[in-house]
Coordinates of C-alpha atoms and ligand atoms in Angstrom, one line a residue:
X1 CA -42.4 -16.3 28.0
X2 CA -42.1 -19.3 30.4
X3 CA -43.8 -18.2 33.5
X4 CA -40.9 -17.9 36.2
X5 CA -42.6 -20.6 38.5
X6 CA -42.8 -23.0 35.5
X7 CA -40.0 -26.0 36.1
X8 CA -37.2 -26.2 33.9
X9 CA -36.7 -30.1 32.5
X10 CA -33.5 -30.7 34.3
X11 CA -35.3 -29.8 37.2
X12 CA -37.3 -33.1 36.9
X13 CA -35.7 -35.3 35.0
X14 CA -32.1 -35.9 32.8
X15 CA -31.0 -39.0 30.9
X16 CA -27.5 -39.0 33.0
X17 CA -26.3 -42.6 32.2
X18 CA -27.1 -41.8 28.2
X19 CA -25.1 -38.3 28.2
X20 CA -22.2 -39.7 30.7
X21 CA -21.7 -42.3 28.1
X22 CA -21.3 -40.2 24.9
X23 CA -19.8 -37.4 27.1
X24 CA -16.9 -40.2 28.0
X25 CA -16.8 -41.3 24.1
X26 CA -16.4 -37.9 23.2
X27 CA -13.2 -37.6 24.9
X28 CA -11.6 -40.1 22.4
X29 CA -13.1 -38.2 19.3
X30 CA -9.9 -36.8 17.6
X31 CA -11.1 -35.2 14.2
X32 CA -13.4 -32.3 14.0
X33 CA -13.6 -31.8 17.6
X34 CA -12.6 -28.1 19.1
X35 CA -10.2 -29.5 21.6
X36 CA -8.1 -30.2 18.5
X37 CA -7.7 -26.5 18.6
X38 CA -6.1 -26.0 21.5
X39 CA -5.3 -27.9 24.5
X40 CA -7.1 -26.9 27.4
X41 CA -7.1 -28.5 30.3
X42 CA -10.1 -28.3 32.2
X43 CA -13.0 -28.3 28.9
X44 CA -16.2 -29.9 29.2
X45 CA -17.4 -32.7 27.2
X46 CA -19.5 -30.9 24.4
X47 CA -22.3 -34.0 25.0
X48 CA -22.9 -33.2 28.9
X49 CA -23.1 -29.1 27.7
X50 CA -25.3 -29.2 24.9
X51 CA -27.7 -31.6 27.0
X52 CA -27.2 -29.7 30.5
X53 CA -28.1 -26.4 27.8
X54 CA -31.2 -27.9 26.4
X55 CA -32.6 -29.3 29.8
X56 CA -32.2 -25.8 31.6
X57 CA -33.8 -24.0 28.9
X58 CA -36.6 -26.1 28.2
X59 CA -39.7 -25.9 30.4
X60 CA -41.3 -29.2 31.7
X61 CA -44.4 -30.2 29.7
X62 CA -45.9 -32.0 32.9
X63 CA -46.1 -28.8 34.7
X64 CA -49.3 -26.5 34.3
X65 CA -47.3 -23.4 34.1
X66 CA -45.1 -25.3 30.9
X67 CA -46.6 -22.7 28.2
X68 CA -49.0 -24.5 25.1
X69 CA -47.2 -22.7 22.3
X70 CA -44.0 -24.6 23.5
X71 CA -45.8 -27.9 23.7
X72 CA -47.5 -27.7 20.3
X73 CA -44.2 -26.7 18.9
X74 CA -43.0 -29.8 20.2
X75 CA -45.8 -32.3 19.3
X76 CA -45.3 -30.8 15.7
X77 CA -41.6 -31.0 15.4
X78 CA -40.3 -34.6 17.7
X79 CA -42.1 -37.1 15.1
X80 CA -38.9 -35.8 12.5
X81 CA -36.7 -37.7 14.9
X82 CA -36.3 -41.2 14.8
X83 CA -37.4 -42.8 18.5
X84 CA -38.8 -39.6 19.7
X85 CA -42.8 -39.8 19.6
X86 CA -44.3 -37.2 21.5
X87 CA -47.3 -39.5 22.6
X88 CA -50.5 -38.2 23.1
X89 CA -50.1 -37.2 27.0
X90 CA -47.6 -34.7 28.4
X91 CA -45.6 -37.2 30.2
X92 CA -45.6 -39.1 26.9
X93 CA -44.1 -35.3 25.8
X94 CA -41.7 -35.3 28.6
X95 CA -40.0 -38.6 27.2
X96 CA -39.7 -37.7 24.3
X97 CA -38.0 -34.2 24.9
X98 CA -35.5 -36.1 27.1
X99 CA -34.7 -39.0 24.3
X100 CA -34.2 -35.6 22.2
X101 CA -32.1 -34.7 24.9
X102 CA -29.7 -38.1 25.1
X103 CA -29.7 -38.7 21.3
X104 CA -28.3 -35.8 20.5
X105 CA -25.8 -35.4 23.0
X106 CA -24.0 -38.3 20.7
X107 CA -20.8 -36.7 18.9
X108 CA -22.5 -38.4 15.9
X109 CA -26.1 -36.3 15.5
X110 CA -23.7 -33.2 17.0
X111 CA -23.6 -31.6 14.2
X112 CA -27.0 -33.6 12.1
X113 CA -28.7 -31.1 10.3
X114 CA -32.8 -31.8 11.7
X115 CA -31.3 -32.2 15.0
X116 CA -29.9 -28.5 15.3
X117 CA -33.1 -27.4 13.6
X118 CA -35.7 -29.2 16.1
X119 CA -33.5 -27.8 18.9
X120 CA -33.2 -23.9 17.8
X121 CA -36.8 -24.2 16.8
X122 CA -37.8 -25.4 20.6
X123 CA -35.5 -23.2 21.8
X124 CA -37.1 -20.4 19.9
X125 CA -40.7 -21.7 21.0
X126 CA -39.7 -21.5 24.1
X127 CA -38.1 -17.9 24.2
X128 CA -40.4 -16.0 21.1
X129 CA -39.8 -12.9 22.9
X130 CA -36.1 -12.5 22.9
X131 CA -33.0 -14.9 22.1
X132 CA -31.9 -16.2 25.8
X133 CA -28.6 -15.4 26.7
X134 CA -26.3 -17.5 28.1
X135 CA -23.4 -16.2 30.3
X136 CA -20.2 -18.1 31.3
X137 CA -17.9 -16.2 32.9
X138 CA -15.3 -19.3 33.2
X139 CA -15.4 -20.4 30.0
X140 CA -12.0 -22.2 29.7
X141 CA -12.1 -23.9 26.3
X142 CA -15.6 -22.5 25.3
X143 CA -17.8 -26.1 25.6
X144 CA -20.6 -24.0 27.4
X145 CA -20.9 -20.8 25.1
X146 CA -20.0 -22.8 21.9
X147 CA -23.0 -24.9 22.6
X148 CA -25.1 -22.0 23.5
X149 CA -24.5 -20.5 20.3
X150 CA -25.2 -23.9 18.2
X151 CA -28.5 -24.3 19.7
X152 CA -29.5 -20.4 19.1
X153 CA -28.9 -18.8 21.8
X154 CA -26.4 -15.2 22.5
X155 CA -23.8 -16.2 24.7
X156 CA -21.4 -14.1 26.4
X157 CA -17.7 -16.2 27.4
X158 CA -15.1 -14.5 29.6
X159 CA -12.1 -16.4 31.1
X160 CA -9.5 -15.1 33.8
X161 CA -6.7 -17.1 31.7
X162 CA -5.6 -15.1 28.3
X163 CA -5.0 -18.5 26.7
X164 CA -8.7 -19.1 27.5
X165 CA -9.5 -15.9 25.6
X166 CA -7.7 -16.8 22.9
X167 CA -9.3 -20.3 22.4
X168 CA -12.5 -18.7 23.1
X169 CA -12.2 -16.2 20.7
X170 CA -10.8 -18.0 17.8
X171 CA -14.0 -20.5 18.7
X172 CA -16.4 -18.5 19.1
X173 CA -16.2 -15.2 16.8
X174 CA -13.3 -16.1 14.3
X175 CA -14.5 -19.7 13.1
X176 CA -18.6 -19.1 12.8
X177 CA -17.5 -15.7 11.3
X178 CA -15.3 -16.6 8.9
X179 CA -15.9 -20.7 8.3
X180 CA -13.5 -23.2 6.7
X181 CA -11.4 -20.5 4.9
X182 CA -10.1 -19.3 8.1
X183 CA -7.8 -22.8 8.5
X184 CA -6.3 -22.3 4.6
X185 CA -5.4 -19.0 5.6
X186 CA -3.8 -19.6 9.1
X187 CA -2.0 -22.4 7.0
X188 CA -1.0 -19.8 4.3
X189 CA -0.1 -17.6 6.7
X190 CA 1.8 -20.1 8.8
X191 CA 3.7 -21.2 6.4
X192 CA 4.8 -17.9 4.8
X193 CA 5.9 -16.6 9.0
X194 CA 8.0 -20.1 8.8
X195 CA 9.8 -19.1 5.6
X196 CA 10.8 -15.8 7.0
X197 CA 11.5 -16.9 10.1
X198 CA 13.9 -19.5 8.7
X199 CA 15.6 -17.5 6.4
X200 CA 16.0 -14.1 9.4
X201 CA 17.3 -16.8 12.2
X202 CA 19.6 -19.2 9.6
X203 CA 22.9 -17.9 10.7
X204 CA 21.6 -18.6 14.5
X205 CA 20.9 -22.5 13.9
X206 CA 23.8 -23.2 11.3
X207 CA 24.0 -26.9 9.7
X208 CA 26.6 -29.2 9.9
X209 CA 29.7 -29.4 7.9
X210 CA 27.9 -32.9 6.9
X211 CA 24.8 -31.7 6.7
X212 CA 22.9 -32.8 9.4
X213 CA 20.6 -30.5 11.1
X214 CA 20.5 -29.3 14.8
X215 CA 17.3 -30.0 16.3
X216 CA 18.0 -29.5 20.1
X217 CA 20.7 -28.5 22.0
X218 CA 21.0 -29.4 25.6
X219 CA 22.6 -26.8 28.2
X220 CA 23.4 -26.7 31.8
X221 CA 23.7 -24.1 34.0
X222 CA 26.8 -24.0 35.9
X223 CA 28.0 -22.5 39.2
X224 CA 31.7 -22.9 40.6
X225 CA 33.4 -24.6 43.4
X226 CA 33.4 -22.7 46.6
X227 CA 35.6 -25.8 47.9
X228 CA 38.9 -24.4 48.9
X229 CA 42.0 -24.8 45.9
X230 CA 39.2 -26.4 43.5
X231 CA 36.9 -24.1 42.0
X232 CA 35.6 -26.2 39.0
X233 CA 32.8 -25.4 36.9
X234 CA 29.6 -27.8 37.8
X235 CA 27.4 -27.9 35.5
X236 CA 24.2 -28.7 37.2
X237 CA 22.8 -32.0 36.0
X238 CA 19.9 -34.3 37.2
X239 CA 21.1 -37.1 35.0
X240 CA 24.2 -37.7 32.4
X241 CA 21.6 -39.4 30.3
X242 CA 21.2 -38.5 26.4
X243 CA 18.8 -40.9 25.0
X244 CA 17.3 -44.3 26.9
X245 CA 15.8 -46.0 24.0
X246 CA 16.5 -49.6 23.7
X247 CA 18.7 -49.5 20.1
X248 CA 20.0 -45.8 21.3
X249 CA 21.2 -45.7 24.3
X250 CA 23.2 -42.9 24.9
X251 CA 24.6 -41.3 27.9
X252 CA 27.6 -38.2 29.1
X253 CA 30.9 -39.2 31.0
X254 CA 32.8 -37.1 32.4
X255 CA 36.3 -36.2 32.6
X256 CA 38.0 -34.3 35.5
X257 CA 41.1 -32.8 33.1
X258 CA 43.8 -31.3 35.9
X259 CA 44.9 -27.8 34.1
X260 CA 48.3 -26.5 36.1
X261 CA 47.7 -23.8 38.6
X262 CA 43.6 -23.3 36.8
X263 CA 41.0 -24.8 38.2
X264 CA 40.2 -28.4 37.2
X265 CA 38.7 -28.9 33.5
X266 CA 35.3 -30.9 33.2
X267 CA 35.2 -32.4 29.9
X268 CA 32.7 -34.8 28.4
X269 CA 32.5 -37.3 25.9
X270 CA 29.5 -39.0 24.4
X271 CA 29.0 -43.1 25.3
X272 CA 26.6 -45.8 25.1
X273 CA 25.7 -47.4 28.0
X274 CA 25.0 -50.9 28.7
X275 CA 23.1 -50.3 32.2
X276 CA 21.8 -47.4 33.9
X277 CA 25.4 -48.6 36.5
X278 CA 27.5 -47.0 34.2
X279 CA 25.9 -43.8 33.6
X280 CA 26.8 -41.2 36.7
X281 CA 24.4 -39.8 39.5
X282 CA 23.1 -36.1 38.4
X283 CA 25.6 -33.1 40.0
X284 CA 22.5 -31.9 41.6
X285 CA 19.6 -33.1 44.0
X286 CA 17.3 -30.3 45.3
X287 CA 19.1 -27.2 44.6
X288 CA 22.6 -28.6 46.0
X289 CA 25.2 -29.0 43.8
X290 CA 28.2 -31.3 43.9
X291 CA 31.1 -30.8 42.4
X292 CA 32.4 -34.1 40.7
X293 CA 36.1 -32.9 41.1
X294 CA 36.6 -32.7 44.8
X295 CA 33.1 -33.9 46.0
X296 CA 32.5 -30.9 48.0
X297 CA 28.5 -30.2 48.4
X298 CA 27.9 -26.5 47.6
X299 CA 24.6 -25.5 49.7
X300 CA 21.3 -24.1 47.9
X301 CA 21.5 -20.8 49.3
X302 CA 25.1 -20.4 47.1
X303 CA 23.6 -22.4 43.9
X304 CA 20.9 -19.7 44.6
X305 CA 23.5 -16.4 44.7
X306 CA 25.3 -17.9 42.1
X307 CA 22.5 -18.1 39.8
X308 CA 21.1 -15.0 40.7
X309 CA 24.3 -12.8 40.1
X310 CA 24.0 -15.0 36.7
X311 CA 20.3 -13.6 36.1
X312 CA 19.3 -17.3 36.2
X313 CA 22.1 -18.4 34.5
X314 CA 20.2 -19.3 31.4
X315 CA 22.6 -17.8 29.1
X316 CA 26.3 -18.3 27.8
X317 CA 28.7 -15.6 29.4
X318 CA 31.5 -14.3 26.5
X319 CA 34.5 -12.3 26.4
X320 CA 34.4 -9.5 23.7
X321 CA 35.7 -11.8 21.3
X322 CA 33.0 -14.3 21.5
X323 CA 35.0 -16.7 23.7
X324 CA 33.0 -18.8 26.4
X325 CA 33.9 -17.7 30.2
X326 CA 31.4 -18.9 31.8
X327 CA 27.2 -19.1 32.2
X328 CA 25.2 -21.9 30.6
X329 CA 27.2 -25.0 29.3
X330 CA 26.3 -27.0 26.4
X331 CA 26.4 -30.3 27.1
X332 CA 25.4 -32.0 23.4
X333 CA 23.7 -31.3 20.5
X334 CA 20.8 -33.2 18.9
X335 CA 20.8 -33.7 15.3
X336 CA 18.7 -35.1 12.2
X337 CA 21.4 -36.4 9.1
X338 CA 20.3 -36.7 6.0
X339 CA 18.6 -39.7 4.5
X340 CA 19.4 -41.3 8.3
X341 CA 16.5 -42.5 10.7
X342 CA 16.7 -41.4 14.1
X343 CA 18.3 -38.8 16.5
X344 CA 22.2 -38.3 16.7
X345 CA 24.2 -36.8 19.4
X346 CA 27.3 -34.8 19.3
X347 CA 29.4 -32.9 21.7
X348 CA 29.4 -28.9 21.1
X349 CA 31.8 -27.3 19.0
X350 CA 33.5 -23.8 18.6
X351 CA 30.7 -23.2 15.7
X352 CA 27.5 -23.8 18.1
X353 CA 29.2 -21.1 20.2
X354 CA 29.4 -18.7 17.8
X355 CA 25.5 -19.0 16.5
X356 CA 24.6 -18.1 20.6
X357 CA 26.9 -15.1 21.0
X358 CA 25.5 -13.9 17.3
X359 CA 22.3 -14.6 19.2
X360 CA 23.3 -12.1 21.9
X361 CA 24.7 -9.6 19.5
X362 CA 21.5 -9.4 17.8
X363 CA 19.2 -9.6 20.6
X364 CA 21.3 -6.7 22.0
X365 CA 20.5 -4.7 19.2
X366 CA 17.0 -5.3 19.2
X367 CA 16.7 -4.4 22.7
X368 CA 18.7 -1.4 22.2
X369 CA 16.6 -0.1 19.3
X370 CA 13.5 -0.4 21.5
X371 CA 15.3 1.4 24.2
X372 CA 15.9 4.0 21.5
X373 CA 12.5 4.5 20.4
X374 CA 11.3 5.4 23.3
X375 CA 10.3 1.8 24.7
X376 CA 7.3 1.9 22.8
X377 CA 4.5 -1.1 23.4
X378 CA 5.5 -4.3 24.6
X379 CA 9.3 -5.2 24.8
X380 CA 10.1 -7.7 22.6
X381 CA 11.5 -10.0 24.5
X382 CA 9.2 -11.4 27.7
X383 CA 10.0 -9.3 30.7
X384 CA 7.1 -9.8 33.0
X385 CA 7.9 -10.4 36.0
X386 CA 7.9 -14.0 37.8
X387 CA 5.4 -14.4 40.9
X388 CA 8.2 -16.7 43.2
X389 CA 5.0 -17.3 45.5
X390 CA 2.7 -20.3 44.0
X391 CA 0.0 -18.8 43.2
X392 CA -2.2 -21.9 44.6
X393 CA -1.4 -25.3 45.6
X394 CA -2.5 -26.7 41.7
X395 CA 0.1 -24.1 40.4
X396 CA 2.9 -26.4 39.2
X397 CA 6.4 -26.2 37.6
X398 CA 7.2 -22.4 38.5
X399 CA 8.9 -23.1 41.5
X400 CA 11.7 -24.8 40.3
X401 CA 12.7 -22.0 38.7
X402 CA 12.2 -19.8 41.5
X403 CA 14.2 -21.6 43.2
X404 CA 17.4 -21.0 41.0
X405 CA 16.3 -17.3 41.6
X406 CA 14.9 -16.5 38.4
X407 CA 12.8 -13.6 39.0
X408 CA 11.3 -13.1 35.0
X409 CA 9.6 -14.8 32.3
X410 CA 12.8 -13.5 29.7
X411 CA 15.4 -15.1 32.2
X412 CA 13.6 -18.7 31.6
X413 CA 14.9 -18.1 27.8
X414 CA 18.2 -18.2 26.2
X415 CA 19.6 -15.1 23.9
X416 CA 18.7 -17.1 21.0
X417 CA 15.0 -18.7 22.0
X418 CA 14.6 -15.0 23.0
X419 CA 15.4 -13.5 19.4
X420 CA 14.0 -15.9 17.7
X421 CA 10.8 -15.0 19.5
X422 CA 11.5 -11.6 18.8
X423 CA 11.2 -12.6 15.0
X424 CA 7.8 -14.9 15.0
X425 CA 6.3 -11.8 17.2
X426 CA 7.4 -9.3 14.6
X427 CA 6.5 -11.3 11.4
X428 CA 3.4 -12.6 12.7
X429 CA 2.4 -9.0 13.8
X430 CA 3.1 -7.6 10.1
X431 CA 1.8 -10.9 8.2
X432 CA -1.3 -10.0 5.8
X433 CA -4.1 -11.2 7.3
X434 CA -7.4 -10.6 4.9
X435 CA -9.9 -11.4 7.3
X436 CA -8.8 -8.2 10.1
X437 CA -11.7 -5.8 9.4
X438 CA -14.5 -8.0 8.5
X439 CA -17.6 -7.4 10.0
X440 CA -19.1 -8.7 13.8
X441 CA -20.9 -12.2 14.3
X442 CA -24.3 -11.5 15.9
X443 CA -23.1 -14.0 19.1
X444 CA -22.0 -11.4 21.9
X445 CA -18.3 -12.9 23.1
X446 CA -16.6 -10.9 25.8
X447 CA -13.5 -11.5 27.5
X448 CA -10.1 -10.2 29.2
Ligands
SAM501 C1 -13.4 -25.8 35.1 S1 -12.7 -24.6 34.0 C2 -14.0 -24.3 32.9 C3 -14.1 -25.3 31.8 C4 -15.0 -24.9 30.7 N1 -16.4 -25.1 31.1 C5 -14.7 -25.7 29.5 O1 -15.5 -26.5 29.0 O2 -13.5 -25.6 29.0 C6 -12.7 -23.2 35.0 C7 -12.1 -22.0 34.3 O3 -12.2 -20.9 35.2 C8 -11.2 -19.9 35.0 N2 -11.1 -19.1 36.1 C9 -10.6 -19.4 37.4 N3 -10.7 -18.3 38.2 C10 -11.3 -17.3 37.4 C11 -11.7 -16.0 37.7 N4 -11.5 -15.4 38.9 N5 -12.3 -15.3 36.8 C12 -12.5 -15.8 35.5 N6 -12.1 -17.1 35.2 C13 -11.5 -17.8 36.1 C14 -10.0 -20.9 34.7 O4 -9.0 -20.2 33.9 C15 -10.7 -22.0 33.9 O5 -10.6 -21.8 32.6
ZN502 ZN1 35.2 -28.8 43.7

């Protein structure tokens, strides 16, 4: 047992230029490297953890407290490591522990066989007792604990975020646990959800007549004309722009179509632009919406209302016989043809109608059958609620939504992105999975 008095390396001494430089290499390591995995925002550099790790646990072989066991350990095992010569003196130790240190904080010795050994062994030497635990209870992608783990000690990893969780599960307990054969079967497993998935939601994304394939399909939500003897549909646009690419320039016009005693008609047609001049200014500029038939300015508070009494107006209002009335507009849809390079653009038809109020038929019936049974578990659609407060000043991209008064995480989702959710939660839930009841790891991961 290190005495309690006896210094900790890091408390001395740490090779910070050596470890910054592979911990900013690191960052452009693509292959092998966790943060492949998942993107997370905030990880660590691996480098700077393992090296932070090994200088925290390792006692200082200048101090008199710095126990012999560890230092003879060390004299025995640094010679197996190229550049690291123990000396005879215990500053000549100290060196070397700290070239230990910055050599293998390089993504290259990362994962070096007699580096991993020389550092569990010390580690060991310097814990016999009992395994040292490490305990991160922010643990975000998992650098800290993950390194813990690789250098033999237990580590414990919680996270507030359940993405966090997830990462530092999979990281943590699923990959040492179950090793390379864990990535065939996800692919397996993948690719068998995919099949179903495309065969339950075909009728919901149908193909062209000329085969092309729908790969996006752009909406707008729309609010009417308050402005007296207009009462046109404005679909609320920041830009009329499709596509800016050089050789694909693509942009909306619109048409103002007068339609007897009705309201005016907005229809569109699909152009190519020579200069950002000919493409129009967006219907809407911070939650005010004009209405490019008379010009009138509707005011946020009514783009609000309208929205609201719309649920968000993410989705396409029908009549019983699948007619539009009203709701989300689309305004074009993206598609892939066959044997053709690049993205095409084409306005909506009667067809892409149809696949959405399917969509709302079946999602109906979903819902309804959950309602039926009792609303057992989770719904299967989202329905938590949305906090319209910003939960701190970093928290970005919810209040634009709040803003158009959606008030839950379903209402951010169209019938159809909402069923076919439905179906990659229900066929990922029953896929076969081999590798559910297999025993525990022996590293100790908590988390929320
Ligand atoms: C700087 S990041 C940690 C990065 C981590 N070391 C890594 O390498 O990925 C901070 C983490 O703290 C988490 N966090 C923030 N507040 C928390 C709380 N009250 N409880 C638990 N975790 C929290 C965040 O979700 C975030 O993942
Ligand atoms: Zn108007």
């Amino acid at each position: 047992m290190i005495p309690k008095d006896c210094k900790r390396l890091a408390e001395v001494d740490f090779p910070i230029a050596e470890v910054s430089r592979h911990a900013a290499r690191e960052k452009s390591i693509r292959h092998g490297h966790p943060s492949t995995l998942h993107l997370w925002w905030a990880r660590r550099p691996l480098a700077s953890s393992r090296a932070v790790l090994l200088a925290l646990l390792w006692p200082d072989p200048c101090d008199p407290l710095c126990p012999a066991s560890f230092k003879e350990k060390a004299r025995e095992l640094l010679p197996k490591i190229a550049g690291c010569d123990p000396g005879t003196s215990d500053a000549d130790l100290r060196r070397a522990l700290l070239r230990f240190i910055a050599d293998f904080s390089n993504w290259d010795q990362a994962a070096a066989p007699h580096y991993l050994e020389v550092a569990r062994a010390l580690v060991k030497a310097a814990y016999p007792e009992e395994t040292p635990l490490v305990v991160d209870p922010f643990a975000g992608g998992g650098s800290i604990p993950l390194e813990a783990l690789r250098v033999g000690c237990e580590a414990f990893a919680s996270d507030l975020n359940p993405v966090a969780c997830l990462i530092l599960k999979v990281l943590l307990e699923d990959i040492p646990r179950y090793g390379p054969t864990l990535a065939d079967d996800v692919r397996r497993v993948g690719a068998e959800i995919k099949r179903q998935a495309e065969q339950e939601l075909a009728d919901l994304y149908p193909r062209d007549p000329d085969g092309a394939t729908p790969i996006a399909y752009l909406w707008a939500r729309t609010v009417q004309c308050e402005a007296p003897n207009c009462g046109a549909e404005i679909p609320l646009m920041r830009s009329f722009w499709l596509c800016k690419k050089a050789r694909r320039k693509r942009a909306l016009r619109l048409h103002i179509e007068p339609s007897g005693d009705g309201p005016p008609q907005i229809g569109f047609e699909i152009f190519t632009p020579k200069n950002d001049r000919e493409v129009a200014a967006g219907t809407v500029k911070g939650a005010r919406a004009t209405c490019p038939a008379c010009g009138a300015v509707l005011p946020p508070e009514r783009v609000r209302a309208q929205l609201a009494a719309m649920r968000g107006g993410a989705d396409v209002l029908f009549d019983d016989q699948g007619r539009r009335t009203g709701g989300a507009r689309l305004l074009a849809v993206v598609t892939l043809r066959p044997g053709q390079q690049g993205r095409h653009y084409r306005l909506p038809n009667e067809t892409d109608y149809l696949a959405v109020w399917r969509a709302q038929q079946r999602l109906a019936a979903i819902l309804d059958e959950w309602e039926r049974g009792g609303r057992q578990g989770l719904c299967p659609v989202p329905d938590e609620p949305l906090n319209p407060i910003r939960p701190s000043p970093n928290a970005r991209g919810l209040s634009a939504v709040t803003r158009y008064a959606v008030s839950d995480f379903g209402e951010l989702f169209t019938f159809r992105q909402k069923v076919a959710l439905a179906s990659f939660v229900r066929l990922h839930i029953s896929a076969p999975t081999d590798h559910r009841n297999r025993t525990k790891l022996t590293g100790n991961i908590g988390g929320n």
